Amino acid sequence: MSDKPVADDLTNAGPGWGALAPRARFTTTLPSMSLNGTWSFAWWPSRVDAPADVWTHAETYSSWESIPVPSSWSMPIHGYGAPNYTNRRYPFPLTPPFPPDANPTADHLLRFDVEPEFLRGARLRFDGIDSAGEVWFNGQCLGTTRGSRLPSEFDVSPLLRQTDNVLLVRVSQYSAASYLEDQDMWWLPGIFRDVTLLSTPPGAVEDVFVRTAFSDGHGLISVDVSGADGSRIDAESTIAELKTVNLTGDLMDIGPVRGWSAETPRLYELTVTTAHETISIPIGFRTVEVVDAELRLNGRPIVLKGVNRHEHHPDFGRAVPREVVVDELKLMKQHNINAIRTSHYPPRPDMLDLADELGFYVIDECDFETHGFQLADWRANPTDDPAYRDALVDRMSRMIERDKNHPSIIMWSLGNEAGTGTNIEAMAAAARSRDASRLIHYEGEWASTQVDVYSRMYATHQEVELIGRFEEPPLEEIDADAHRRTLPFVLCEYVHAMGNGPGGLTEYQELFERYPRLAGGFVWEWLEHGIRRSPDDAGFAYGGDFGEVVHDGNFVIDGLVSADRRPRPGLLDFKKVIEPIRMTIDDSWGRLSIVNMHDFVDLSTFDVEWRVDTIDGTVVRGSLPPIECPPHESTTIPIPRGEEMHRIWADSATMIMSVVTRHATAWCSAGHEIAWAQSRHPNSPGHPTPAAAAIIATSSPDGKLRLGAGEFDLQTGELVLLGGIPVSGPELQLWRAPTDNDRGKGDRRRPVPSDIRWREDGLDRLVQRRASTVIEQDRIDVEYMVAAPGDDREIAFDLSWTCRDDGRLALDVRVRPDEGWTGTWPRIGVVMVFAHEFTTSSWVGSGPGPKYPDTGQATRWGRHTLSVSELSTPYVRPQENGSRADVTAVSLDDGRRSLLIEGRAFSFSARHWSTADLTRIDHVDLLAPDGNTYVELDFAQHGIGTAACGPGPLSAYDLEPHAVEARILISASDIGASA
Ligand code: GAL
């Protein structure tokens, strides 16, 4: 940087100034000192309010407030300003390089003493300042920081003293650089990552670049050490002494090693010793390459089973406590996830240490997105503006320099959704010239001229299949098309985990496994970005909850786990869909077929356990002898039928085979299940077909109309009491509280969101007209016509009540839409409202989690028990949820009364609030029990899909209006009676 810019020039589109050359972050024996802690803090809603003379202002620090560093100051827990959320749209005008006047700004000040050893030379390291920092130290401005999620180091050697150092960092929320940081997330200013003082005496190592590769079982390595004074430099790894250092380029064969992979994250330790220090760097041997349009690691094709990971905490914003990160990465591993895209910026540095250790394939993404310019047809897009070139190349270099030694990183990503332009080319060129050992990724340029993988987001199954078959429509440019056809394909985002869903996982996975060109994908996204408004907030805030004028609502609540890292049902389904071992139990339970989908691990390193469950609760378990099956191979073995298994053979219900870890690992305990298969024995009492009702007479000695457990209105024939509990319904219900996916834009097949079409059809406000009631000795028949106000299409809805000789009330339901109905319906079912709060549910069917036509892969068939509250999934914005499928019997009780409903493979849900409330209320904590239990019995449901961003349900899961006939049996009992 030739001319030193004025310290506070927030309109400068260039990189920050004053920082030292970027370098790797490594562990050294030279001392370091954390400057995290409580800092003095002064805040202004706008930069113009902040005193211009920074250093004079520093003198007033004793009257300031205080804040922890790291922190995101606008989080409610700190309370300076408020968080604001936008997806694409910038929250300020598109007038680069100008930030808005309303630019929250804060001074952070720390006074500290140091040990004498730091006085021989030291630097300050900031791991992340969002977004524009101006660093002052002992009276001088050291420079500025740009690139919120990237480190900046400043030399403090000439200014450092042993006592009473004063460090002041003025941070503004917006600057010219904000135009490069339009990621879909909260805008959260602050010094949100670690601040460290590093001892760097003369002769200290400046940087280390370790390149490794793996070939035919051998490790290859080159170690490039820079900056040391050269007196003595030894590099040694736990495998071999490396006689040569400063090998800039040529890799040296160091003999047999074990390769690094996400399945076998074998790390060795490299130490670099100089006269002044010993540096240690964990290294892994692996080669990433593209061969025949396949993504290969150490010579084997791999499939990425990934998630997009943002850094967010519901209380602390971007300042996520380390233990939360450790736990979340373990949670990913426990759910068979093998890859992470660091959407959309380099992660905190220690996350990559964990990725190396636990085993993840990482796409490390640059801190760069300009998506909002798309709304202006990409006019003035910084991606194509020379004024931003240095800043963008600087960002790319800083990411690569910081992270270059991590074996987990297999691709460098130039950024996200930033359109195209010459700066993309400059970034790609910078990356290639520094590190040719990893692939370059960028989704924003579909022609893929600058990259090594063809990457897309939210492509439909059909399109992905075409790409898998190399049959995608050609590009106009012949050379570009030829190049793209040599590339493997990655879905850097797919299946949008927003609310109930995502649907369609299984079918994507099938494609990834069928076509070698398809290298897998990354679910959008791992984590919801909800914010707790107070420590005891029972729900989470989303866009608009902080009074933002411009915001994108709950589009930021779209994760496989909640903001406090609780798995949503979608995570459990994803785990099942991507399980690394596929098993099938044959119908006679005689043979088990196994496909080992691992790339590097033999099946014999796991245990295979079986269990047989009968519906009455008997369980028999055992384990199989170790099974040899190399990666990518399959085998079939006999299932030994021991005595015990024999004993319950005849009436047994289900068999489950589980593959579990034999030993504890860094991310799970021994016995952790990674894959399973279930088979229902042909003799199992699976789907009883309720026999035709044996009729007994209706009894009404007291003038009331009774049939089994039901009491009916004498005039209308409508049910009024069941088991003594006041009840209304059953009413026909076609509506469901729209899911985020129902509200999504849909796809080409259905450009209008489903919920809008359903509302246009009046499904949310159907009214019924009783057309006839026939009460006979032994049955009650009530016929309704159901239609929407203002609509002439009707649905005949008939209920026939009879009673079996065992006392069970039988209900025959008939639904017959007239021909005018087209499109889809959300569901076909009935709802009954009990003026009573049932507390527990127990059912025979799929569970324990919810299941819709295209979700619920994680569910198993059997008997399940949950409280009625646990049946609901607390999605942040209420929506249809919690339906249990394939049910043959469900009992609801409260310890005093119980109700048993039996039928043939229906779905049920039970809640303490209505579907109308679920539709109307926009935050889960506002849903309140109203004293009733709403029991929904569904005979069909529309698929879930992933239209919140991406394709809607596949056509196989469409629910088209059609006639339904169903029979259910109902019995009720008081205390102690069996359910
Ligand atoms: C993508 C984007 C993500 C996120 C997602 C939808 O376009 O890259 O950042 O916005 O859509 O949630």
mmCIF file of N, CA and C and ligand atoms in Angstrom, residues 85 87-88 183-185 310 341 343-344 369 371 416-417 443 457-458 493 496 498 524-525 555-556 558 948-949, ligand 1:
data_model
loop_
_atom_site.group_PDB
_atom_site.id
_atom_site.type_symbol
_atom_site.label_atom_id
_atom_site.label_comp_id
_atom_site.label_asym_id
_atom_site.label_seq_id
_atom_site.Cartn_x
_atom_site.Cartn_y
_atom_site.Cartn_z
ATOM 1 N N TYR A 85 -31.772 -8.613 9.935
ATOM 2 C CA TYR A 85 -31.591 -9.758 9.038
ATOM 3 C C TYR A 85 -32.046 -9.443 7.622
ATOM 4 N N ASN A 87 -31.677 -11.379 3.584
ATOM 5 C CA ASN A 87 -31.140 -12.466 2.769
ATOM 6 C C ASN A 87 -30.361 -11.855 1.607
ATOM 7 N N ARG A 88 -31.059 -11.484 0.539
ATOM 8 C CA ARG A 88 -30.371 -10.935 -0.635
ATOM 9 C C ARG A 88 -30.229 -9.428 -0.558
ATOM 10 N N GLN A 183 -23.980 -11.842 2.701
ATOM 11 C CA GLN A 183 -24.436 -13.201 2.984
ATOM 12 C C GLN A 183 -25.814 -13.185 3.637
ATOM 13 N N ASP A 184 -26.543 -14.293 3.419
ATOM 14 C CA ASP A 184 -27.887 -14.450 3.978
ATOM 15 C C ASP A 184 -27.768 -14.765 5.471
ATOM 16 N N MET A 185 -27.745 -13.733 6.297
ATOM 17 C CA MET A 185 -27.586 -13.917 7.744
ATOM 18 C C MET A 185 -27.837 -12.574 8.435
ATOM 19 N N HIS A 310 -22.995 -22.285 9.043
ATOM 20 C CA HIS A 310 -22.801 -20.887 9.435
ATOM 21 C C HIS A 310 -22.348 -20.870 10.886
ATOM 22 N N ARG A 341 -19.417 -27.311 4.058
ATOM 23 C CA ARG A 341 -19.067 -26.111 3.282
ATOM 24 C C ARG A 341 -19.162 -24.957 4.266
ATOM 25 N N SER A 343 -20.138 -22.052 4.664
ATOM 26 C CA SER A 343 -20.946 -21.006 4.052
ATOM 27 C C SER A 343 -21.043 -19.796 4.979
ATOM 28 N N HIS A 344 -20.795 -18.634 4.523
ATOM 29 C CA HIS A 344 -20.167 -18.250 3.268
ATOM 30 C C HIS A 344 -18.962 -17.389 3.593
ATOM 31 N N GLU A 369 -19.839 -12.214 -0.858
ATOM 32 C CA GLU A 369 -21.139 -12.393 -1.515
ATOM 33 C C GLU A 369 -21.694 -11.010 -1.877
ATOM 34 N N HIS A 371 -24.920 -10.830 -3.505
ATOM 35 C CA HIS A 371 -26.180 -11.314 -4.067
ATOM 36 C C HIS A 371 -27.197 -10.198 -4.343
ATOM 37 N N ASN A 416 -19.742 -16.843 -2.571
ATOM 38 C CA ASN A 416 -21.094 -17.315 -2.843
ATOM 39 C C ASN A 416 -21.892 -16.221 -3.530
ATOM 40 N N GLU A 417 -22.647 -16.588 -4.518
ATOM 41 C CA GLU A 417 -23.641 -15.716 -5.129
ATOM 42 C C GLU A 417 -23.138 -14.283 -5.300
ATOM 43 N N GLU A 443 -19.929 -21.425 -7.206
ATOM 44 C CA GLU A 443 -21.206 -21.803 -7.792
ATOM 45 C C GLU A 443 -21.753 -20.737 -8.731
ATOM 46 N N MET A 457 -26.793 -25.001 -7.075
ATOM 47 C CA MET A 457 -27.617 -25.132 -5.874
ATOM 48 C C MET A 457 -29.078 -25.339 -6.256
ATOM 49 N N TYR A 458 -29.743 -26.193 -5.505
ATOM 50 C CA TYR A 458 -31.195 -26.423 -5.614
ATOM 51 C C TYR A 458 -31.645 -26.921 -6.988
ATOM 52 N N GLU A 493 -25.526 -26.517 -2.464
ATOM 53 C CA GLU A 493 -26.693 -26.361 -1.592
ATOM 54 C C GLU A 493 -27.811 -27.178 -2.206
ATOM 55 N N HIS A 496 -33.561 -27.697 1.196
ATOM 56 C CA HIS A 496 -33.592 -26.537 2.082
ATOM 57 C C HIS A 496 -34.312 -26.917 3.377
ATOM 58 N N MET A 498 -35.850 -25.926 5.852
ATOM 59 C CA MET A 498 -36.617 -24.862 6.507
ATOM 60 C C MET A 498 -37.940 -25.438 6.997
ATOM 61 N N TRP A 524 -28.773 -27.340 2.711
ATOM 62 C CA TRP A 524 -28.897 -25.976 3.235
ATOM 63 C C TRP A 524 -29.901 -26.026 4.370
ATOM 64 N N GLU A 525 -29.571 -25.800 5.570
ATOM 65 C CA GLU A 525 -28.269 -25.619 6.119
ATOM 66 C C GLU A 525 -28.211 -26.336 7.444
ATOM 67 N N PHE A 555 -36.719 -16.571 6.845
ATOM 68 C CA PHE A 555 -35.895 -17.303 5.873
ATOM 69 C C PHE A 555 -34.533 -17.680 6.474
ATOM 70 N N VAL A 556 -34.260 -17.133 7.634
ATOM 71 C CA VAL A 556 -32.981 -17.425 8.300
ATOM 72 C C VAL A 556 -33.140 -18.607 9.280
ATOM 73 N N ASP A 558 -33.658 -22.071 8.952
ATOM 74 C CA ASP A 558 -33.721 -23.119 7.925
ATOM 75 C C ASP A 558 -32.636 -24.163 8.142
ATOM 76 N N ALA A 948 -39.302 -24.297 -0.296
ATOM 77 C CA ALA A 948 -38.902 -23.045 0.361
ATOM 78 C C ALA A 948 -37.712 -22.473 -0.399
ATOM 79 N N CYS A 949 -36.917 -23.355 -0.965
ATOM 80 C CA CYS A 949 -35.854 -22.973 -1.879
ATOM 81 C C CYS A 949 -35.502 -24.252 -2.622
HETATM 82 C C1 GAL B 1 -28.886 -19.651 -1.315
HETATM 83 C C2 GAL B 1 -27.818 -18.944 -0.561
HETATM 84 C C3 GAL B 1 -27.844 -19.227 0.907
HETATM 85 C C4 GAL B 1 -29.246 -19.131 1.406
HETATM 86 C C5 GAL B 1 -30.102 -20.095 0.682
HETATM 87 C C6 GAL B 1 -31.540 -20.045 1.082
HETATM 88 O O1 GAL B 1 -29.218 -18.931 -2.440
HETATM 89 O O2 GAL B 1 -26.545 -19.254 -1.047
HETATM 90 O O3 GAL B 1 -27.019 -18.313 1.536
HETATM 91 O O4 GAL B 1 -29.734 -17.857 1.182
HETATM 92 O O5 GAL B 1 -30.091 -19.785 -0.679
HETATM 93 O O6 GAL B 1 -31.741 -20.137 2.436
#
